[in-house]
Coordinates of C-alpha atoms and ligand atoms in Angstrom, one line a residue:
X1 CA 0.0 0.2 0.1
X2 CA 1.1 3.8 -0.4
X3 CA 0.1 6.0 1.9
X4 CA -1.2 9.0 0.7
X5 CA -2.0 12.2 2.6
X6 CA -4.8 14.3 1.2
X7 CA -5.0 17.9 1.9
X8 CA -8.2 19.3 2.1
X9 CA -9.8 16.0 1.2
X10 CA -13.3 17.3 2.8
X11 CA -13.9 20.6 0.2
X12 CA -15.5 19.9 -3.0
X13 CA -12.4 18.6 -5.0
X14 CA -10.4 17.0 -3.0
X15 CA -13.7 14.8 -1.6
X16 CA -14.1 14.0 -5.0
X17 CA -10.5 12.8 -5.4
X18 CA -11.2 10.9 -2.3
X19 CA -13.9 9.2 -3.2
X20 CA -12.1 8.3 -6.8
X21 CA -9.4 6.8 -5.6
X22 CA -11.1 4.8 -3.2
X23 CA -13.1 3.3 -6.2
X24 CA -10.2 3.1 -8.9
X25 CA -7.1 3.3 -7.2
X26 CA -7.5 0.6 -4.0
X27 CA -3.8 0.3 -3.4
X28 CA -3.8 3.5 -1.9
X29 CA -4.2 4.1 2.5
X30 CA -5.9 7.1 2.1
X31 CA -5.5 10.0 5.3
X32 CA -7.1 13.4 5.0
X33 CA -6.1 16.3 6.7
X34 CA -8.8 19.1 7.0
X35 CA -9.4 22.2 9.4
X36 CA -13.8 22.0 8.0
X37 CA -13.6 25.8 6.8
X38 CA -17.6 26.7 5.9
X39 CA -16.5 25.2 2.5
X40 CA -15.2 21.7 4.5
X41 CA -17.8 19.1 5.5
X42 CA -16.8 15.6 6.7
X43 CA -20.5 14.5 5.0
X44 CA -18.7 14.8 1.9
X45 CA -16.4 11.6 3.2
X46 CA -19.1 9.7 4.8
X47 CA -19.3 7.0 1.8
X48 CA -16.3 6.0 2.3
X49 CA -16.0 6.6 5.9
X50 CA -14.5 3.6 6.8
X51 CA -12.0 3.0 4.3
X52 CA -10.1 6.4 5.6
X53 CA -8.5 7.8 8.0
X54 CA -9.4 11.5 9.0
X55 CA -7.5 14.2 10.7
X56 CA -9.3 17.2 11.6
X57 CA -6.6 20.3 11.5
X58 CA -4.7 23.3 9.6
X59 CA -2.4 23.3 7.5
X60 CA -0.8 25.8 8.8
X61 CA 0.1 23.8 11.8
X62 CA 3.5 23.1 12.0
X63 CA 3.7 20.5 14.3
X64 CA 1.3 18.7 13.2
X65 CA 1.8 18.7 9.2
X66 CA 5.9 17.4 10.5
X67 CA 3.8 14.4 11.8
X68 CA 1.4 13.7 9.5
X69 CA 4.2 14.3 6.7
X70 CA 6.8 12.1 8.1
X71 CA 3.7 9.4 8.6
X72 CA 3.0 9.1 4.3
X73 CA 4.3 8.3 1.0
X74 CA 3.0 11.8 -1.0
X75 CA 1.0 14.3 0.1
X76 CA -2.0 15.9 -2.6
X77 CA -2.5 19.5 -1.4
X78 CA -6.3 20.4 -2.5
X79 CA -6.2 22.8 0.8
X80 CA -7.1 26.5 -0.2
X81 CA -9.5 29.1 0.2
X82 CA -11.2 29.0 -3.2
X83 CA -13.7 31.7 -3.7
X84 CA -13.4 34.6 -5.3
X85 CA -15.8 36.7 -3.9
X86 CA -14.9 35.9 -0.5
X87 CA -11.5 37.0 -1.4
X88 CA -12.7 40.3 -2.4
X89 CA -14.9 40.2 1.3
X90 CA -11.8 39.2 3.4
X91 CA -8.2 38.7 1.7
X92 CA -6.7 37.3 5.1
X93 CA -7.6 33.9 5.2
X94 CA -6.0 33.1 1.7
X95 CA -2.9 34.5 2.5
X96 CA -2.9 32.5 5.7
X97 CA -3.5 28.8 4.2
X98 CA -2.9 29.2 0.6
X99 CA 0.6 30.7 1.7
X100 CA 1.8 29.7 4.7
X101 CA -0.5 26.7 4.6
X102 CA 1.8 26.0 1.3
X103 CA 4.8 26.9 2.9
X104 CA 4.2 25.1 5.9
X105 CA 3.7 21.8 3.6
X106 CA 7.1 22.4 1.7
X107 CA 9.3 22.3 4.9
X108 CA 7.8 19.2 5.9
X109 CA 7.8 17.6 2.4
X110 CA 11.5 18.8 2.3
X111 CA 12.2 17.9 5.6
X112 CA 10.9 14.1 4.9
X113 CA 12.2 13.6 1.7
X114 CA 8.3 12.8 0.2
X115 CA 6.3 13.4 -2.4
X116 CA 4.0 16.3 -3.3
X117 CA 1.4 16.9 -5.6
X118 CA 0.5 20.9 -5.1
X119 CA -2.9 21.5 -6.8
X120 CA -3.2 24.6 -8.7
X121 CA -5.8 27.2 -10.8
X122 CA -5.6 28.5 -14.3
X123 CA -6.6 31.8 -12.5
X124 CA -2.8 32.0 -11.5
X125 CA -2.5 33.2 -15.8
X126 CA -4.4 36.3 -15.5
X127 CA -7.2 36.3 -18.0
X128 CA -7.6 36.5 -22.2
X129 CA -9.7 38.5 -23.9
X130 CA -12.6 37.3 -25.7
X131 CA -11.1 37.2 -29.4
X132 CA -7.4 36.3 -28.1
X133 CA -6.7 33.2 -30.0
X134 CA -4.0 32.1 -27.3
X135 CA -4.8 29.6 -24.5
X136 CA -2.4 28.9 -21.6
X137 CA 0.2 27.1 -21.5
X138 CA 2.7 25.6 -18.8
X139 CA 4.8 28.6 -19.8
X140 CA 2.4 31.5 -19.8
X141 CA 4.2 33.8 -17.4
X142 CA 1.7 34.6 -14.4
X143 CA -0.6 37.4 -14.0
X144 CA -3.0 37.2 -10.8
X145 CA -6.0 39.3 -10.8
X146 CA -8.1 38.4 -7.5
X147 CA -6.5 37.5 -3.7
X148 CA -7.0 34.8 -4.3
X149 CA -5.6 34.0 -7.5
X150 CA -2.7 35.5 -6.5
X151 CA -2.5 33.7 -3.5
X152 CA -2.4 30.4 -5.7
X153 CA 0.2 31.9 -7.6
X154 CA 2.3 33.4 -5.0
X155 CA 1.9 29.2 -3.2
X156 CA 2.8 28.2 -6.9
X157 CA 6.1 30.1 -7.4
X158 CA 7.1 28.7 -3.6
X159 CA 6.4 25.0 -4.9
X160 CA 8.7 25.6 -7.9
X161 CA 11.3 27.6 -5.9
X162 CA 11.8 24.3 -3.4
X163 CA 12.1 22.1 -6.6
X164 CA 14.7 24.1 -7.8
X165 CA 16.7 25.4 -4.5
X166 CA 15.6 22.3 -2.2
X167 CA 15.2 19.4 -5.0
X168 CA 12.1 18.9 -3.9
X169 CA 9.8 15.7 -5.6
X170 CA 7.1 17.8 -6.8
X171 CA 4.8 17.7 -9.8
X172 CA 2.1 20.6 -10.4
X173 CA -1.0 21.0 -12.2
X174 CA -3.1 24.1 -13.2
X175 CA -6.4 22.9 -13.6
X176 CA -9.7 25.2 -14.9
X177 CA -13.3 25.7 -13.2
X178 CA -14.6 22.5 -12.0
X179 CA -17.9 21.2 -11.6
X180 CA -19.8 18.1 -10.1
X181 CA -21.5 16.7 -6.9
X182 CA -20.8 18.2 -3.0
X183 CA -19.7 21.7 -5.1
X184 CA -19.9 24.8 -2.1
X185 CA -23.2 26.3 -3.2
X186 CA -21.4 29.8 -3.1
X187 CA -19.8 28.9 -6.8
X188 CA -21.8 29.5 -9.9
X189 CA -23.5 26.2 -11.5
X190 CA -24.1 24.6 -8.2
X191 CA -25.7 28.1 -6.6
X192 CA -28.1 28.5 -9.9
X193 CA -28.8 24.6 -9.4
X194 CA -29.7 25.4 -6.0
X195 CA -31.6 28.3 -7.0
X196 CA -34.0 27.3 -9.4
X197 CA -34.7 24.4 -7.4
X198 CA -35.3 27.2 -4.5
X199 CA -37.9 28.8 -6.7
X200 CA -35.1 31.5 -6.7
X201 CA -34.0 33.0 -9.8
X202 CA -30.5 32.1 -11.4
X203 CA -27.8 35.2 -11.5
X204 CA -25.8 36.3 -13.8
X205 CA -23.0 38.5 -13.1
X206 CA -23.2 41.7 -15.5
X207 CA -23.4 40.9 -19.2
X208 CA -21.9 37.1 -18.9
X209 CA -20.4 37.3 -21.9
X210 CA -17.0 35.8 -19.8
X211 CA -16.2 32.5 -20.2
X212 CA -14.4 29.6 -17.8
X213 CA -13.3 26.0 -19.5
X214 CA -15.5 24.1 -17.9
X215 CA -14.3 20.6 -16.7
X216 CA -16.0 17.8 -14.7
X217 CA -14.5 17.5 -11.4
X218 CA -13.8 13.5 -12.4
X219 CA -12.2 14.5 -15.3
X220 CA -9.4 16.4 -12.9
X221 CA -9.0 14.1 -10.3
X222 CA -8.0 11.2 -13.6
X223 CA -5.4 13.4 -14.6
X224 CA -4.1 14.0 -10.9
X225 CA -4.1 10.2 -10.9
X226 CA -2.3 10.0 -13.8
X227 CA 0.7 13.0 -13.2
X228 CA 1.0 10.8 -9.6
X229 CA 2.1 7.8 -11.3
X230 CA 3.9 8.7 -14.7
X231 CA 4.1 12.8 -14.3
X232 CA 7.7 13.7 -14.6
X233 CA 9.2 15.3 -10.7
X234 CA 9.5 18.9 -11.5
X235 CA 7.0 19.7 -14.3
X236 CA 3.8 21.4 -14.5
X237 CA 0.8 20.3 -16.1
X238 CA -2.4 22.1 -17.5
X239 CA -5.5 20.0 -17.1
X240 CA -8.6 21.5 -19.2
X241 CA -11.4 20.0 -21.1
X242 CA -11.7 22.2 -24.2
X243 CA -14.3 24.4 -23.0
X244 CA -13.4 27.6 -23.9
X245 CA -16.0 28.7 -26.0
X246 CA -18.6 28.6 -23.4
X247 CA -19.6 31.7 -21.6
X248 CA -21.8 32.4 -18.3
X249 CA -24.8 33.4 -19.9
X250 CA -24.9 29.6 -22.3
X251 CA -24.1 27.8 -18.5
X252 CA -26.7 29.5 -17.1
X253 CA -29.5 29.2 -20.8
X254 CA -28.4 25.2 -20.0
X255 CA -29.0 25.1 -16.8
X256 CA -32.1 26.7 -17.1
X257 CA -33.3 24.1 -20.1
X258 CA -32.0 21.0 -18.5
X259 CA -34.1 22.0 -15.3
X260 CA -37.8 22.6 -17.1
X261 CA -37.2 26.6 -16.6
X262 CA -37.6 29.3 -19.9
X263 CA -34.0 29.6 -21.2
X264 CA -34.2 33.2 -19.8
X265 CA -35.7 32.3 -16.6
X266 CA -32.6 34.3 -14.7
X267 CA -31.7 38.0 -14.2
X268 CA -28.8 40.0 -14.3
X269 CA -27.2 41.2 -11.1
X270 CA -23.8 43.2 -10.4
X271 CA -21.0 41.9 -12.0
X272 CA -18.0 41.2 -10.1
X273 CA -15.3 44.3 -9.3
X274 CA -12.5 43.3 -11.5
X275 CA -13.8 40.1 -13.4
X276 CA -11.9 37.7 -15.2
X277 CA -12.7 37.9 -18.9
X278 CA -11.9 34.2 -20.4
X279 CA -9.7 31.5 -19.3
X280 CA -8.7 29.2 -22.0
X281 CA -6.3 26.0 -21.0
X282 CA -4.0 24.1 -23.1
X283 CA -4.0 21.1 -22.6
X284 CA -1.7 19.5 -25.2
X285 CA 0.8 18.4 -22.8
X286 CA -0.9 16.4 -20.7
X287 CA -2.7 14.3 -23.8
X288 CA 0.3 14.1 -25.7
X289 CA 3.2 12.9 -22.9
X290 CA 0.7 11.2 -20.2
X291 CA -2.0 10.2 -22.8
X292 CA -5.4 11.6 -20.5
X293 CA -8.4 12.3 -22.0
X294 CA -11.2 14.1 -20.3
X295 CA -14.6 11.8 -20.5
X296 CA -17.2 14.6 -20.6
X297 CA -17.0 15.9 -24.0
X298 CA -20.1 15.4 -25.3
X299 CA -22.2 17.7 -27.6
X300 CA -21.7 22.0 -28.5
X301 CA -21.3 22.6 -25.2
X302 CA -19.0 20.0 -23.6
X303 CA -21.4 20.3 -20.6
X304 CA -25.0 18.6 -21.0
X305 CA -24.0 15.1 -19.6
X306 CA -21.7 16.4 -17.2
X307 CA -24.8 19.3 -15.7
X308 CA -27.7 16.8 -15.8
X309 CA -25.8 14.7 -13.6
X310 CA -24.6 17.6 -11.4
X311 CA -28.1 18.9 -11.2
X312 CA -29.6 14.9 -10.2
X313 CA -27.0 15.4 -7.4
X314 CA -28.2 18.4 -6.1
X315 CA -31.5 17.1 -6.7
X316 CA -31.2 14.0 -4.7
X317 CA -29.1 15.7 -1.6
X318 CA -31.5 18.5 -0.4
X319 CA -30.1 17.3 2.6
X320 CA -26.7 18.3 2.4
X321 CA -27.3 22.0 0.8
X322 CA -30.4 23.4 2.5
X323 CA -29.1 24.7 5.0
X324 CA -26.7 27.0 3.9
X325 CA -28.9 28.4 1.0
X326 CA -30.8 31.3 3.0
X327 CA -27.2 32.5 4.2
X328 CA -25.5 32.5 1.3
X329 CA -27.8 34.8 -0.8
X330 CA -28.4 36.6 2.2
X331 CA -24.4 37.4 1.5
X332 CA -24.8 38.3 -2.3
X333 CA -27.7 40.2 -1.9
X334 CA -25.7 42.5 0.2
X335 CA -23.5 42.9 -2.5
X336 CA -26.3 42.9 -4.9
X337 CA -25.7 40.1 -6.5
Ligands
NAD401 P1 -13.0 23.8 -1.7 O1 -13.0 25.6 -1.1 O2 -14.3 22.7 -1.6 O3 -12.7 23.1 -0.2 C1 -11.4 23.7 0.0 C2 -11.1 22.5 1.6 O4 -9.6 23.2 2.1 C3 -12.2 22.9 2.6 O5 -12.3 21.7 2.7 C4 -11.7 23.3 3.7 O6 -12.1 23.0 4.9 C5 -10.2 22.7 3.6 N1 -9.1 23.5 4.3 C6 -9.5 25.2 4.3 N2 -8.3 26.1 4.3 C7 -7.6 24.9 5.5 C8 -6.8 25.1 6.0 N3 -6.1 26.1 6.8 N4 -6.0 23.8 6.5 C9 -6.7 22.7 6.1 N5 -7.9 22.4 5.8 C10 -8.6 23.9 4.9 O7 -12.4 24.1 -2.7 P2 -12.4 23.3 -4.2 O8 -13.0 24.0 -5.1 O9 -12.5 22.2 -4.1 O10 -10.3 23.4 -4.6 C11 -9.6 22.3 -4.2 C12 -8.2 23.1 -4.8 O11 -8.3 23.0 -5.6 C13 -7.8 24.5 -4.2 O12 -6.6 24.8 -4.0 C14 -8.4 25.3 -5.7 O13 -7.5 26.5 -5.7 C15 -7.6 24.6 -6.9 N6 -8.9 24.6 -7.7 C16 -10.0 24.5 -7.7 C17 -10.9 24.7 -9.0 C18 -12.4 24.9 -9.3 O14 -13.0 25.4 -9.9 N7 -13.2 24.6 -7.8 C19 -10.4 24.7 -10.1 C20 -8.9 24.5 -9.9 C21 -8.1 24.4 -9.0
TDX402 O1 -23.8 33.6 -9.3 C1 -23.0 34.0 -9.7 N1 -23.6 34.4 -11.1 C2 -21.8 34.6 -12.0 O2 -22.3 34.9 -12.9 C3 -21.2 33.7 -9.4 C4 -21.1 32.5 -8.0 C5 -20.1 33.3 -10.6 N2 -21.0 34.1 -11.7 C6 -19.8 34.1 -12.5 C7 -18.4 34.8 -12.0 C8 -17.4 33.6 -13.2 O3 -16.8 34.5 -14.5 O4 -19.3 32.8 -13.2 C9 -17.8 32.5 -13.3 C10 -17.3 31.5 -12.5 O5 -17.7 31.6 -11.0 P1 -17.2 31.0 -10.1 O6 -17.3 29.4 -9.6 O7 -17.1 31.6 -8.6 O8 -16.3 30.2 -10.6 P2 -14.0 31.4 -10.4 O9 -14.5 32.6 -9.9 O10 -14.3 31.7 -11.8 O11 -13.2 30.5 -9.9 C11 -13.5 29.2 -9.8 O12 -12.2 28.2 -11.0 C12 -11.1 28.8 -10.5 C13 -13.0 28.6 -9.1 O13 -14.0 29.3 -7.7 C14 -11.5 28.2 -8.0 O14 -11.4 28.0 -7.0 C15 -10.7 28.6 -9.3 O15 -9.5 28.1 -8.9

């Protein structure tokens, strides 16, 4: 058995990663470390609770991280403050967890000589104009826009420096926008699905012409496993499913349609300050060198099947999200969103 420490494993992508690993990669002995912030939920791990070890704790706690890293073979580092809108309200938790937390893990990795895979995002590259034919590659210079993306960029830079200066065994992946089960309802897609399920109109920021390169969370996680198995140490891999032609308006209209509402049963609300226009990922290195392929690639938006599955999940798991709905919407309403 290979021992694997998953940070942030009670959050959206981390918990899906743990489910995926238990199902498809039974040779891993998994420990999850998670602080259980507002975004972490032990219910996300309930279906696999008897197959993993769960530790409630903070990745900024150097003593705890030293102990946990010493006891594992691989660390897969998902833990982060992850929501742009929250980073505009209060940036400090982002600096603390994303920067200091990653530093703390890196120091433990360096001391114990263990393998690290660092999970990052397309947002570190900034944004593209709508008519820019380019996509982000592993060589695109960093140009983050928000407190969230700047702290993720900082964490990537720390990992790169620890690879070069100390020779730690690490890989990095930068993935585009994920969607799927267990995503917090503050985020775009689950917010709109749970709005419709609550008889509230979906809320589109500004004109909705912004483009996100959507990928199903299972496709992200299959790529992470491939990088763990075949990735070259020291390398960065871009993960994306080629959905960079789908704008927010198209996504909201598709959700309305799939949920039996009129295509225009939504309203425009205040835009996000500093709103990134377009993300587009060139994942050809991952596909060429490691043979990765996304599974959710159907029809013109690439999202219909994945969205149907996600809508069904929220429909069937009202007990998972219902209690938070009022508070999430009240926080948005304060900002006219
Ligand atoms: P999330 O907010 O759903 O989950 C984050 C998890 O980290 C939560 O369980 C939270 O409790 C935990 N956490 C936060 N601070 C912690 C701390 N100090 N110590 C221990 N645990 C802590 O986030 P997500 O959407 O699942 O994102 C996971 C990772 O993937 C992040 O690093 C994010 O930057 C990256 N990413 C996300 C997306 C996306 O679309 N959601 C896309 C690309 C990359
Ligand atoms: O109600 C909404 N209406 C709306 O139009 C919300 C919540 C969002 N939006 C827009 C803003 C963005 O253009 O939808 C798009 C997606 O918004 P988010 O779900 O907040 O995602 P984004 O800001 O793009 O960041 C996500 O992808 C990259 C994740 O939250 C990050 O963790 C990841 O790094």
